[in-house]
Structure formats: structure tokens, C-alpha cells
Amino acid sequence: MRNNWAEWGVIDSGRGKSSIDWRVDKSGAVTVFVDVIDEANDQTMTSKTECSIGSEKWNYESLSSSATLVRPNESTEIDARCSGDTNYLQYKFVWNKNNWADWGVAQQGTSSHLQWAPKDAGDYELICDVSGSDGVVQTKRTIISCWDFSRITAISTDGNNSWGVRADLGTLAAEKSGQFQFKFVWAKSDWSKWGVLKEFSSVNDAYFNPSALGLQDGYYDLYCDVLLPDGTLQSKSTQIYYSPFGSSTVLGVSRIGLVTWLTTHQFDGYYLGTRYSGGFSYDSCLYPKGAPRWDGYTGMNCTGFVAHAYAAVGGDVNRIAQNNNHSPWAGGPGGGGYINAWRWYGYARDLGCKMYEFRTVQDMLNSGYAQKGDIIFFKTDGSIDCHIGFFWGDNPHDNKMWHQILPGNLIGPCFNNANKGEVRQSVVLIK
């Protein structure tokens, strides 16, 4: 019995025994009771003794693994090495990934050995808590990296003019281990043109600059062959579209930032479906469903949508609100401040942005100049409403625009809702 009967149990209830061997699994004070039963006279005599169980002496030396770099479902042997009196020690093995975003108990008990296999790629922290009979816990950790050649990624930071290409093994430990060799190749889809970006080396990235190679605009496949430690070869590819007319910015803000912001809200109803507002004021035209006015009101006009997204990624809309001389009217672009599309067109001209003007939407699509995130401005003669929005095609010929029209915000074909016949109008791409 311990702690005034908070803990107790029967050691042995056998007959005819005057002595037993008892293994204590916990240190501290314990009272042992012995009942001697005289069945013939129906009498029970009880005696007790107080014992003080000292804690064992032990030391947690190390936590080691047979392999620190494995593939999914490949086992590694993990051992917690302790010295001294280890007969009463308890071992709890726990794994976690991505700073405890995913975790689990791998094993708990008296065994200091664990055979464990991660399920997917990433870096895992293996933790083993060792506790003695006195409840004292000591902890050690080790890292197991799990690799898997899952993909090749290509990222452009200069408006689809050049790309950084990288083989993704799921963990930097594998990519920097020197156990893998990487070869990068570019090719047209039909292999009419191709070349080697980097021969086999231990470096898992390369650089693709079509302009420097004298290539024309269009689709290119980027390949990476990876020579694995066991001598086998794996290959992955990704496709990019090269546009020599690209720009890394849109009206002075980062194209990647703008496209990322819009993509983040492409399917969550933040913008899409917001009703059209004809109020032509900041108070009535700048409130998408995802960011309503203080009283719950939502509504945007076409320029209010562009302004909201532009400001969300650091664009200075107040500069756009300033007057300019680029409109059909002698007196300037009119009111509305930065929710007036003519002021955006004028600001782009005064800023010296890349701008391309076309007679029709089809001419714009045929040109190959459009990039996702470009501002499309439908420039009219003033007798018809202008219009503004974002080009949202996955390639320069993809007829998609994200814009605010009556009745609401949508992604669809490129058009001016007030002038579907495209009369007395041109299409301006602003980069």
C-alpha cells in the first residue's frame, strides 16, 4: 500500500506460503501487510512492515538510429542506450513532423529498441522519454529525414523571362547530402529543340533563360534526372510558358505578389460574387464579400476591384488618384479618384509602364503578349463606358479575365460588358 491506500494491490493470495519474492516497480515508501489465516479456528492475524524503496541509479547515454536518411515506409532501428540499473526503466517513443503539426506515439513500454518507418517525405523529430521508478524523466531527440523524388519545380521571379529549376526530394538533408546526382534538361514538347542545363552534379537546381539561348516564345518542358544512391535513375518534368514580353511587375507592384493574392482568393468567395455597385465613391465601391464595410455592406465597381487587390499587395492607390491628361475629355478623367479606370490608364502612361494596345480582344490573345495578372483596360472614345480588370489566362492565348461587372464579380472571357460589340474601343495591356 502507498499514499494512504491511494495505491494498493494484492501481492500473492496463495495457500501455504510463508515467503515470496516480490519485485517492486516504483521507489518510495510502501507498507506491506501479511494476513495469516487459521482456517480451523476461523481466525486471521495481520502484521505489517514499513519499507522504503530507494530509486535505482541509471543514466541516459544516447539516442541513436541505424539510418538518418530513409525513403517512405523504409524502417530504421532506433535505440535508447542507458547505463546502470535499467531493469525498471520505461521508454516512450514519440515522433513529430513540421513542428508538431503531425505527430504520434510510436511505442511505449519497457523496450529500449524501436523499429520505425515514416510514411511520407519530410524531416521527423524522434523523441524518447526514459523514466525511472521514481518518476524522473530524461529526454533525448534525433532527426530522421525521409526523402522521395516527388516533383521538379520551376519558379520565375522576372515575369516569365527566366526560371529557377529545382528537384524536390522532400527534405534538404537529402538534397545536400551528396548522395544524389542531378541532371537538368530543357526541351520543346516535340523535342525539335533541346539542351542540357546542367550535367550530373550534387547540386539540385539549375537556371533556364530562354532569351539567352535564343529561343522563341512558347511551351518548354524542363526535366531533372536524379541518380539515386542505389544506382537507379528517376526522372520528373514540369512545363513552363516563355513570353519574351513578360514583366515581373504590374503597374509597379510584384506580379508574383499580386497573382498569389488573387489565387489565394480564387475559390473562397472573397471577391467572386460580390455585387456590382454604381455608386462611384470610395464608400460604395471598395468592399468585397471577404472584407465588408463596417456595417456589413458589400459592393464594388470594376476599378474598385482592381484597386482593392492592388492595394492589398502594397500598391499606392493614392498616387493613381491624382489627375492626369490621358482621357477623351479636355478637362481630365473626371471624378472618382482611384476608382476611375481612366486614372489607372493615365497613371500607367505617366509611369512609363510596358503597355500594348490592340484593336480587339482576339488580337490581344493572338499576340502572345498577355501574362496572368496584367491589367486589361478597355479604352473607348468616351461615348461608351471604359472597363478594367485582370488578365487571368493560364497562357497568353487563354481567353480569361477576372473582373467586376453587373451583376457581380467573376472569372470569364475578356470583354467590356458595356461594349460587347467592341466598337470605338481598343484593348490595352498594362504591365
Short mmCIF file of N, CA and C in Angstrom, two decimals, residues 118-217:
data_model
loop_
_atom_site.label_atom_id
_atom_site.label_comp_id
_atom_site.label_asym_id
_atom_site.label_seq_id
_atom_site.Cartn_x
_atom_site.Cartn_y
_atom_site.Cartn_z
N PRO A 118 8.86 6.06 -41.43
CA PRO A 118 7.99 7.21 -41.76
C PRO A 118 7.14 6.89 -42.98
N LYS A 119 5.98 7.53 -43.06
CA LYS A 119 5.05 7.24 -44.15
C LYS A 119 5.30 8.09 -45.39
N ASP A 120 5.77 9.33 -45.21
CA ASP A 120 5.99 10.20 -46.36
C ASP A 120 7.19 11.10 -46.14
N ALA A 121 7.56 11.84 -47.18
CA ALA A 121 8.78 12.63 -47.16
C ALA A 121 8.69 13.78 -46.16
N GLY A 122 9.85 14.15 -45.63
CA GLY A 122 9.93 15.27 -44.70
C GLY A 122 10.94 14.98 -43.60
N ASP A 123 11.11 15.93 -42.72
CA ASP A 123 12.02 15.78 -41.58
C ASP A 123 11.21 15.45 -40.33
N TYR A 124 11.60 14.39 -39.66
CA TYR A 124 10.89 13.92 -38.46
C TYR A 124 11.81 14.04 -37.25
N GLU A 125 11.24 14.50 -36.15
CA GLU A 125 11.95 14.51 -34.88
C GLU A 125 11.47 13.30 -34.08
N LEU A 126 12.40 12.42 -33.73
CA LEU A 126 12.11 11.26 -32.88
C LEU A 126 12.54 11.58 -31.46
N ILE A 127 11.63 11.43 -30.53
CA ILE A 127 11.87 11.76 -29.13
C ILE A 127 11.67 10.51 -28.29
N CYS A 128 12.59 10.25 -27.40
CA CYS A 128 12.42 9.13 -26.47
C CYS A 128 12.53 9.64 -25.04
N ASP A 129 11.43 9.51 -24.28
CA ASP A 129 11.41 9.82 -22.86
C ASP A 129 11.71 8.54 -22.08
N VAL A 130 12.69 8.58 -21.21
CA VAL A 130 13.02 7.45 -20.35
C VAL A 130 12.70 7.84 -18.91
N SER A 131 11.91 7.01 -18.23
CA SER A 131 11.52 7.31 -16.85
C SER A 131 11.89 6.16 -15.93
N GLY A 132 12.37 6.52 -14.73
CA GLY A 132 12.71 5.53 -13.73
C GLY A 132 11.55 5.29 -12.78
N SER A 133 11.78 4.44 -11.81
CA SER A 133 10.72 4.11 -10.85
C SER A 133 10.35 5.28 -9.96
N ASP A 134 11.23 6.27 -9.86
CA ASP A 134 10.93 7.44 -9.04
C ASP A 134 10.17 8.51 -9.83
N GLY A 135 9.84 8.23 -11.09
CA GLY A 135 9.08 9.17 -11.91
C GLY A 135 9.91 10.21 -12.62
N VAL A 136 11.22 10.22 -12.38
CA VAL A 136 12.10 11.18 -13.05
C VAL A 136 12.22 10.81 -14.52
N VAL A 137 12.05 11.81 -15.39
CA VAL A 137 12.07 11.58 -16.84
C VAL A 137 13.27 12.29 -17.46
N GLN A 138 13.99 11.59 -18.32
CA GLN A 138 15.05 12.18 -19.12
C GLN A 138 14.70 12.02 -20.59
N THR A 139 15.04 13.01 -21.40
CA THR A 139 14.60 13.05 -22.80
C THR A 139 15.78 13.28 -23.73
N LYS A 140 15.76 12.56 -24.85
CA LYS A 140 16.71 12.82 -25.93
C LYS A 140 15.98 12.79 -27.27
N ARG A 141 16.59 13.45 -28.26
CA ARG A 141 15.96 13.60 -29.58
C ARG A 141 16.96 13.24 -30.68
N THR A 142 16.41 12.82 -31.80
CA THR A 142 17.21 12.63 -33.01
C THR A 142 16.34 12.95 -34.22
N ILE A 143 16.97 13.28 -35.33
CA ILE A 143 16.26 13.64 -36.55
C ILE A 143 16.38 12.53 -37.58
N ILE A 144 15.25 12.14 -38.14
CA ILE A 144 15.20 11.19 -39.25
C ILE A 144 14.64 11.93 -40.46
N SER A 145 15.37 11.94 -41.55
CA SER A 145 14.92 12.61 -42.78
C SER A 145 14.44 11.56 -43.77
N CYS A 146 13.26 11.79 -44.29
CA CYS A 146 12.65 10.87 -45.25
C CYS A 146 12.58 11.56 -46.61
N TRP A 147 13.19 10.98 -47.64
CA TRP A 147 13.24 11.61 -48.95
C TRP A 147 12.38 10.85 -49.95
N ASP A 148 11.93 11.60 -50.94
CA ASP A 148 11.17 11.00 -52.03
C ASP A 148 11.21 11.98 -53.20
N PHE A 149 11.66 11.56 -54.35
CA PHE A 149 11.74 12.44 -55.52
C PHE A 149 10.33 12.58 -56.09
N SER A 150 9.62 13.59 -55.61
CA SER A 150 8.20 13.73 -55.94
C SER A 150 7.93 14.67 -57.09
N ARG A 151 8.81 15.67 -57.31
CA ARG A 151 8.49 16.66 -58.34
C ARG A 151 9.70 17.52 -58.65
N ILE A 152 9.58 18.24 -59.78
CA ILE A 152 10.52 19.29 -60.13
C ILE A 152 9.73 20.58 -60.21
N THR A 153 10.24 21.64 -59.63
CA THR A 153 9.53 22.92 -59.61
C THR A 153 10.32 23.96 -60.39
N ALA A 154 9.58 24.85 -61.04
CA ALA A 154 10.19 25.96 -61.79
C ALA A 154 9.51 27.25 -61.38
N ILE A 155 10.28 28.20 -60.91
CA ILE A 155 9.74 29.47 -60.42
C ILE A 155 10.40 30.62 -61.16
N SER A 156 9.55 31.52 -61.69
CA SER A 156 10.05 32.72 -62.35
C SER A 156 9.82 33.92 -61.45
N THR A 157 10.84 34.73 -61.29
CA THR A 157 10.71 35.96 -60.50
C THR A 157 10.80 37.20 -61.36
N ASP A 158 10.89 37.01 -62.69
CA ASP A 158 11.05 38.17 -63.57
C ASP A 158 10.02 38.20 -64.69
N GLY A 159 8.81 37.69 -64.39
CA GLY A 159 7.73 37.80 -65.37
C GLY A 159 7.84 36.82 -66.52
N ASN A 160 8.14 35.55 -66.24
CA ASN A 160 8.20 34.51 -67.25
C ASN A 160 9.26 34.77 -68.31
N ASN A 161 10.37 35.35 -67.90
CA ASN A 161 11.53 35.52 -68.79
C ASN A 161 12.60 34.46 -68.50
N SER A 162 12.73 34.05 -67.25
CA SER A 162 13.68 33.01 -66.87
C SER A 162 13.17 32.31 -65.62
N TRP A 163 13.73 31.10 -65.37
CA TRP A 163 13.21 30.27 -64.29
C TRP A 163 14.34 29.65 -63.49
N GLY A 164 14.13 29.58 -62.19
CA GLY A 164 14.95 28.73 -61.35
C GLY A 164 14.29 27.36 -61.30
N VAL A 165 15.05 26.30 -61.53
CA VAL A 165 14.52 24.94 -61.59
C VAL A 165 15.13 24.14 -60.45
N ARG A 166 14.29 23.36 -59.76
CA ARG A 166 14.77 22.66 -58.57
C ARG A 166 14.13 21.28 -58.47
N ALA A 167 14.94 20.30 -58.12
CA ALA A 167 14.44 18.95 -57.85
C ALA A 167 14.06 18.88 -56.38
N ASP A 168 12.84 18.47 -56.10
CA ASP A 168 12.33 18.44 -54.72
C ASP A 168 12.39 17.01 -54.20
N LEU A 169 13.27 16.76 -53.23
CA LEU A 169 13.37 15.45 -52.60
C LEU A 169 12.61 15.38 -51.28
N GLY A 170 11.94 16.45 -50.92
CA GLY A 170 11.13 16.44 -49.72
C GLY A 170 11.87 16.81 -48.45
N THR A 171 13.20 16.83 -48.50
CA THR A 171 13.98 17.21 -47.33
C THR A 171 15.34 17.73 -47.78
N LEU A 172 15.77 18.83 -47.19
CA LEU A 172 17.06 19.41 -47.53
C LEU A 172 18.21 18.48 -47.16
N ALA A 173 18.00 17.64 -46.17
CA ALA A 173 19.06 16.73 -45.75
C ALA A 173 19.46 15.81 -46.90
N ALA A 174 18.49 15.35 -47.68
CA ALA A 174 18.79 14.51 -48.83
C ALA A 174 19.43 15.31 -49.95
N GLU A 175 18.85 16.49 -50.21
CA GLU A 175 19.32 17.31 -51.32
C GLU A 175 20.75 17.78 -51.12
N LYS A 176 21.17 17.97 -49.88
CA LYS A 176 22.51 18.46 -49.58
C LYS A 176 23.46 17.35 -49.11
N SER A 177 23.02 16.10 -49.17
CA SER A 177 23.81 15.01 -48.60
C SER A 177 24.97 14.59 -49.48
N GLY A 178 24.94 14.92 -50.78
CA GLY A 178 25.97 14.46 -51.70
C GLY A 178 25.76 13.04 -52.19
N GLN A 179 24.68 12.38 -51.74
CA GLN A 179 24.41 11.01 -52.15
C GLN A 179 23.61 10.93 -53.45
N PHE A 180 23.12 12.09 -53.94
CA PHE A 180 22.29 12.12 -55.13
C PHE A 180 22.98 12.97 -56.21
N GLN A 181 22.78 12.60 -57.47
CA GLN A 181 23.30 13.36 -58.60
C GLN A 181 22.12 13.85 -59.44
N PHE A 182 22.18 15.12 -59.87
CA PHE A 182 21.07 15.76 -60.57
C PHE A 182 21.52 16.25 -61.95
N LYS A 183 20.70 15.97 -62.97
CA LYS A 183 20.95 16.46 -64.33
C LYS A 183 19.69 17.17 -64.82
N PHE A 184 19.85 18.37 -65.38
CA PHE A 184 18.72 19.17 -65.83
C PHE A 184 18.77 19.36 -67.34
N VAL A 185 17.60 19.19 -67.99
CA VAL A 185 17.47 19.29 -69.45
C VAL A 185 16.23 20.10 -69.79
N TRP A 186 16.31 20.92 -70.85
CA TRP A 186 15.14 21.62 -71.38
C TRP A 186 14.82 21.06 -72.76
N ALA A 187 13.54 21.13 -73.16
CA ALA A 187 13.15 20.63 -74.48
C ALA A 187 11.82 21.22 -74.90
N LYS A 188 11.65 21.43 -76.21
CA LYS A 188 10.33 21.67 -76.75
C LYS A 188 9.52 20.39 -76.58
N SER A 189 8.19 20.52 -76.57
CA SER A 189 7.35 19.35 -76.30
C SER A 189 7.59 18.23 -77.30
N ASP A 190 7.93 18.58 -78.56
CA ASP A 190 8.18 17.56 -79.58
C ASP A 190 9.66 17.21 -79.72
N TRP A 191 10.50 17.74 -78.84
CA TRP A 191 11.95 17.51 -78.84
C TRP A 191 12.61 18.00 -80.12
N SER A 192 11.95 18.94 -80.82
CA SER A 192 12.59 19.53 -82.00
C SER A 192 13.79 20.38 -81.59
N LYS A 193 13.75 20.88 -80.39
CA LYS A 193 14.88 21.60 -79.81
C LYS A 193 15.03 21.15 -78.37
N TRP A 194 16.27 21.00 -77.93
CA TRP A 194 16.52 20.62 -76.54
C TRP A 194 17.97 20.94 -76.19
N GLY A 195 18.24 20.90 -74.91
CA GLY A 195 19.59 21.16 -74.47
C GLY A 195 19.77 20.79 -73.01
N VAL A 196 21.01 20.68 -72.59
CA VAL A 196 21.34 20.34 -71.20
C VAL A 196 21.61 21.63 -70.43
N LEU A 197 20.86 21.83 -69.36
CA LEU A 197 21.09 23.00 -68.50
C LEU A 197 22.25 22.76 -67.53
N LYS A 198 22.34 21.53 -67.03
CA LYS A 198 23.42 21.19 -66.10
C LYS A 198 23.64 19.69 -66.14
N GLU A 199 24.89 19.27 -66.32
CA GLU A 199 25.22 17.85 -66.28
C GLU A 199 25.11 17.33 -64.84
N PHE A 200 25.24 16.00 -64.68
CA PHE A 200 25.10 15.40 -63.37
C PHE A 200 26.07 16.03 -62.37
N SER A 201 25.49 16.46 -61.26
CA SER A 201 26.28 17.01 -60.15
C SER A 201 25.47 16.84 -58.88
N SER A 202 26.06 17.18 -57.76
CA SER A 202 25.35 17.06 -56.48
C SER A 202 24.48 18.28 -56.18
N VAL A 203 24.43 19.25 -57.10
CA VAL A 203 23.63 20.47 -56.93
C VAL A 203 22.24 20.24 -57.51
N ASN A 204 21.19 20.48 -56.70
CA ASN A 204 19.84 20.10 -57.11
C ASN A 204 19.04 21.23 -57.75
N ASP A 205 19.72 22.24 -58.32
CA ASP A 205 18.97 23.28 -59.02
C ASP A 205 19.75 23.76 -60.24
N ALA A 206 19.02 24.44 -61.13
CA ALA A 206 19.61 24.95 -62.36
C ALA A 206 18.86 26.21 -62.75
N TYR A 207 19.28 26.82 -63.85
CA TYR A 207 18.71 28.09 -64.30
C TYR A 207 18.39 28.00 -65.78
N PHE A 208 17.16 28.37 -66.15
CA PHE A 208 16.72 28.31 -67.55
C PHE A 208 16.37 29.71 -68.03
N ASN A 209 17.14 30.21 -69.00
CA ASN A 209 16.91 31.54 -69.57
C ASN A 209 16.73 31.39 -71.07
N PRO A 210 15.49 31.27 -71.56
CA PRO A 210 15.25 31.05 -72.99
C PRO A 210 15.83 32.16 -73.86
N SER A 211 15.76 33.40 -73.40
CA SER A 211 16.28 34.51 -74.19
C SER A 211 17.77 34.35 -74.44
N ALA A 212 18.51 33.98 -73.41
CA ALA A 212 19.96 33.79 -73.56
C ALA A 212 20.29 32.65 -74.51
N LEU A 213 19.35 31.70 -74.65
CA LEU A 213 19.55 30.57 -75.55
C LEU A 213 19.01 30.84 -76.95
N GLY A 214 18.46 32.04 -77.16
CA GLY A 214 17.93 32.41 -78.47
C GLY A 214 16.63 31.72 -78.81
N LEU A 215 15.84 31.37 -77.82
CA LEU A 215 14.60 30.62 -78.05
C LEU A 215 13.41 31.56 -78.24
N GLN A 216 12.40 31.06 -78.94
CA GLN A 216 11.18 31.81 -79.19
C GLN A 216 10.19 31.57 -78.06
N ASP A 217 9.12 32.40 -78.02
CA ASP A 217 8.10 32.20 -77.00
C ASP A 217 7.38 30.88 -77.25
#
